[in-house]
Every structure is written in C-alpha cells, then in structure tokens.
Coordinates of C-alpha atoms in Angstrom, one line a residue:
X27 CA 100.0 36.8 -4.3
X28 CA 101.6 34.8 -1.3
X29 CA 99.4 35.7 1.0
X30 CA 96.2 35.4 -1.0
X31 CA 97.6 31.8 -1.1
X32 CA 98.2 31.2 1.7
X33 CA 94.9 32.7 2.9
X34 CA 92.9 30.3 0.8
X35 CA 95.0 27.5 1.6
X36 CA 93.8 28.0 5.3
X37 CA 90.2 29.1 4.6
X38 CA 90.1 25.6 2.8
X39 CA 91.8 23.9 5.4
X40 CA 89.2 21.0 7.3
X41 CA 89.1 22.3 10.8
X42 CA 90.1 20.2 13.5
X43 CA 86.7 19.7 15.2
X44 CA 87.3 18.2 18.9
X45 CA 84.4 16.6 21.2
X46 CA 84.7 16.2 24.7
X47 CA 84.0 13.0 25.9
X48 CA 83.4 12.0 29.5
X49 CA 83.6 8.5 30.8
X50 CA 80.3 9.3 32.6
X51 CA 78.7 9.5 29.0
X52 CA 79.6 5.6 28.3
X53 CA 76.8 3.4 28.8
X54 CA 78.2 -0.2 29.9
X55 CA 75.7 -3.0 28.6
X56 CA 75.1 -5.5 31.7
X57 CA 75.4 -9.2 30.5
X58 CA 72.0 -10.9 31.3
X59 CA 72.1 -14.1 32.9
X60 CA 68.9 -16.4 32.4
X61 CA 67.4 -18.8 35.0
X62 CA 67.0 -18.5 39.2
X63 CA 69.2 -16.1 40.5
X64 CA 70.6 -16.8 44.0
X65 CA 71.4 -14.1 46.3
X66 CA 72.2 -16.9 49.0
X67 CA 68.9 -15.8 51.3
X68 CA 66.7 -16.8 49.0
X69 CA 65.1 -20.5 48.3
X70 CA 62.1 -22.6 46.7
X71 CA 60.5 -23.8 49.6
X72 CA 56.7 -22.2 51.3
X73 CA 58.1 -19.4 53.5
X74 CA 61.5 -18.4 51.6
X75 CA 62.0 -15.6 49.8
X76 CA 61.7 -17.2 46.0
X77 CA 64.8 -16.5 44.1
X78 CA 64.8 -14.0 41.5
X79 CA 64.1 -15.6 38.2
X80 CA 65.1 -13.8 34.6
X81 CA 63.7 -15.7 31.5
X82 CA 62.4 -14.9 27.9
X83 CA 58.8 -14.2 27.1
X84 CA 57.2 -14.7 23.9
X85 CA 58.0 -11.4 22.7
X86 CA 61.3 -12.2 22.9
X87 CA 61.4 -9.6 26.0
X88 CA 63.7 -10.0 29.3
X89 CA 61.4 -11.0 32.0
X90 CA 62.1 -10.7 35.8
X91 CA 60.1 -11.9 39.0
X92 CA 61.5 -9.8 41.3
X93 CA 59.9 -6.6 38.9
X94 CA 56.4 -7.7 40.3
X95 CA 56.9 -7.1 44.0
X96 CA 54.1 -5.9 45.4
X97 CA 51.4 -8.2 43.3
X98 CA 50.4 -11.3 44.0
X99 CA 51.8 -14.3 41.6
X100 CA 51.0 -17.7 40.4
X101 CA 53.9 -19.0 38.5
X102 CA 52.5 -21.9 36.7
X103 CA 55.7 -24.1 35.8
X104 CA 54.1 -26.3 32.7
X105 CA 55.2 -28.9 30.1
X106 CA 54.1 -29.0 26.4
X107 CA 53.2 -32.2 26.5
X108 CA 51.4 -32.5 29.4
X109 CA 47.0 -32.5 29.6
X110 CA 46.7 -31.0 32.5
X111 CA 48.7 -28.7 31.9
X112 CA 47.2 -27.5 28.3
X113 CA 43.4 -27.5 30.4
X114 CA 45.4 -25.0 33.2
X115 CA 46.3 -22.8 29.8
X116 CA 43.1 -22.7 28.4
X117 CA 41.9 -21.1 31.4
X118 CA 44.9 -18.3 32.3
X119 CA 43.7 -15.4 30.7
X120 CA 39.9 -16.1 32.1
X121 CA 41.9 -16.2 35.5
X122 CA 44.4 -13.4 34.9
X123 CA 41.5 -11.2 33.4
X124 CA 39.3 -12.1 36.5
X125 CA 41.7 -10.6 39.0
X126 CA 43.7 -7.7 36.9
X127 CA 42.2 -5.6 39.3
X128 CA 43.9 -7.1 42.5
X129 CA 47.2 -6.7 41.2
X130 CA 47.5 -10.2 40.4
X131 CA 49.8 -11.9 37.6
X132 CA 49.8 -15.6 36.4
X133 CA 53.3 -16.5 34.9
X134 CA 53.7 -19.5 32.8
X135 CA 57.1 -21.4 32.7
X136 CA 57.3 -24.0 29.8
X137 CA 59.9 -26.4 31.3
X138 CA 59.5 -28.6 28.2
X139 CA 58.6 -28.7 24.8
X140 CA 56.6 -31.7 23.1
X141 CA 59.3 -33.8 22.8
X142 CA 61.0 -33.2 26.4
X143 CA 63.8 -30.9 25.4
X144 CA 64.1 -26.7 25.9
X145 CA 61.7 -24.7 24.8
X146 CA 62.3 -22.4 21.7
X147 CA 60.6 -19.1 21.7
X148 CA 58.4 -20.1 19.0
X149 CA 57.2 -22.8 21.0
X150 CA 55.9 -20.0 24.0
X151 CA 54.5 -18.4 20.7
X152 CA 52.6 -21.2 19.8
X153 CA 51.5 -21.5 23.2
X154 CA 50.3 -18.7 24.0
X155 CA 48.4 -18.4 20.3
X156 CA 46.8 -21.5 21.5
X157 CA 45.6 -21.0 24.3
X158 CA 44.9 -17.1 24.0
X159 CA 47.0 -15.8 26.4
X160 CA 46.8 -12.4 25.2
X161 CA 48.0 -10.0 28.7
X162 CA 50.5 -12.5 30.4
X163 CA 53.8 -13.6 29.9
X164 CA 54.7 -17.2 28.4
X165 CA 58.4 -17.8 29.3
X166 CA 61.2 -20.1 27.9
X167 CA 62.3 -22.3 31.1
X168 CA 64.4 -25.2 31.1
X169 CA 65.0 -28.5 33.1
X170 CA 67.8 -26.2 35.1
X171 CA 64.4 -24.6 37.0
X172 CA 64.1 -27.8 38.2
X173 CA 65.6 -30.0 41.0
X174 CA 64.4 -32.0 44.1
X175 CA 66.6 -30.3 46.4
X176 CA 64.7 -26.7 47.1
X177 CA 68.4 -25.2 47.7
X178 CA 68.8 -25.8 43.7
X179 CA 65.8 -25.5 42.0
X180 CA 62.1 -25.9 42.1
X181 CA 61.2 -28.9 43.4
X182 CA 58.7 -29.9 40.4
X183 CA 57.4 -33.5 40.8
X184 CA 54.5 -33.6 38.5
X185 CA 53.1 -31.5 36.4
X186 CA 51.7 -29.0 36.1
X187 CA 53.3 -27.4 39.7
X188 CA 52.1 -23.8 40.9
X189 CA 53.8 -21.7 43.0
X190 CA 52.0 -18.7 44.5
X191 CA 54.0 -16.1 46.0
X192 CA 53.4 -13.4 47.8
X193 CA 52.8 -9.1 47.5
X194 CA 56.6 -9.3 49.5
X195 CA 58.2 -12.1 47.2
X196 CA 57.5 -15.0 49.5
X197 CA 56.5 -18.4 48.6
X198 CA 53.3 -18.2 49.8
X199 CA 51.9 -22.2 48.8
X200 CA 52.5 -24.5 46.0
X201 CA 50.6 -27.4 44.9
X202 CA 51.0 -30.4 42.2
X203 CA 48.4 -30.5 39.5
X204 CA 45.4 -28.6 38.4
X205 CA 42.1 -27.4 40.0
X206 CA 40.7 -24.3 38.7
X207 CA 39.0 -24.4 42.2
X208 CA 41.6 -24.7 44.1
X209 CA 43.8 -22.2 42.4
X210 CA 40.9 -20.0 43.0
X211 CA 40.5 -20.7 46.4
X212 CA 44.8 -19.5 47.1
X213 CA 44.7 -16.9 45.3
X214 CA 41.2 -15.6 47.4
X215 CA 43.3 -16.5 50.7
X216 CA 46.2 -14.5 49.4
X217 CA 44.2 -11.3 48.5

C-alpha cells in the first residue's frame, strides 16, 4: 500500500518543466527619437548631406528620410494656416501621382497648426483628408525643424519652403513659396 502511494503521489506530481532561454532571444526595443538627426556631417544647406529626419505620419506610423535613398524628394515644409501653402496641397498627389514612376516622393512637414502651435496627428489627418493626399506621407513637425542657422535647423523664412534632395541624400535646391511650375521644372532637372 506504501508504494502504491507513493506511486500516485509522484504520477500526480506537476513536473518541473524548464525552458532554455538565451540572451540572444531578447529583443531590446530602440527608443525613437523625433525631429533632425545629426550625425555631425550632415547639414540644411544646398550641397550638404540633409540630416536624417524621423517624424509621425498620419497613420500614426514612424517615418524616416534617410529610408528613401535612392528617390528623389520634395519635402514640402508647410503651415496650416498658410494659402499658399493649402494651394501647394491641393495639388501633391496630382504631382506625386504624375512622377510615381521616377521614383519620386513629395513629403509634407506641417510645422504649424491653425493657431501657430504643434501639430497633433489629427491635424495631418485632417490635412491630408482635405486635400486628398491619398499615397504620401503628411508628417507631424514642429518649430524645432526650424532655425536660421542651417547648422540647427531648416532655415524656413516664409512659407511654404521646399527642399528637394537628391537620389544620394543631398540637398539638391530649395526655394521660398509656391510655383507649380517651378517645382515642376526642379524636379525635371533632378530626374
């Protein structure tokens, strides 16, 4: 009788399952930092390398500039509350759609909302709702994008700015308000 007991007592017993667990298995979440990222070689002015730039989109998705190397880019930095730069919007995805083939990508920045502070991402929504920007990415920028000195920040004076850059990440031209024309006529020099 002893041993059937203590037969069943280990037959019931919970085994001891073990796992072996590698350190290699461990994924390690990188923090994300948001807004130009400096490598120290890179800058804002024609001819630099443009500085890496990691925003929000309207999908609420991590967007980085240096993942389209090898397209051509118009990064159109914009303000809510500026005309011109609501007419440049209403014409992105006729522009964007126009040269898909060329491995072209326009990029809007919303520096500020309609009132002059950050932009929220339901303001890039909005935006790109409005204006039916269907393909591209809207992204949540701020004023830190922003300063006169090209060693800090884009050097935005007026609005809207673009900045075209280059299949090799180079700031190819910029330019201070909006032609459709002239927009046109960079990106046809660049291709």
């Amino acid at each position: 009788m002893v041993t059937f007991l203590l037969t069943l007592m280990v037959a019931c017993a919970p085994v001891l399952q073990t796992e072996e667990i590698s350190i290699y298995d461990t994924e390690v979440e990188e923090e994300i930092v948001f807004g130009i990222q400096t490598d120290g070689v890179c800058g804002h002015a024609v001819g630099d390398e443009i500085c890496d730039l990691v925003l929000k989109d309207q999908n609420d998705d991590v967007w980085r500039l240096y993942d389209l190397e090898g397209d051509i880019v118009l990064l159109d930095f914009s303000a809510m509350w500026c005309g011109p730069c609501q007419s440049a919007a209403s014409t992105v995805q006729e522009i964007q759609d126009f040269y898909n083939t060329e491995d072209f990508q326009y990029i809007t920045i919303l520096i500020d909302d309609t009132t002059g502070d950050t932009v929220e991402l339901d303001e890039v929504q909005f935006w790109a709702d409005t204006f039916g920007i269907e393909t591209q990415p809207v992204l949540q920028g701020s004023r830190e994008l922003v300063d006169g000195d090209p060693s800090l920040g884009y050097p935005i004076s007026s609005w809207p700015t673009f900045v075209f850059v280059d299949r090799d990440l180079s700031i190819f031209w910029g330019i201070y308000g909006y032609s459709e024309e002239y927009l046109k006529m960079v990106i046809e020099d660049m291709l």
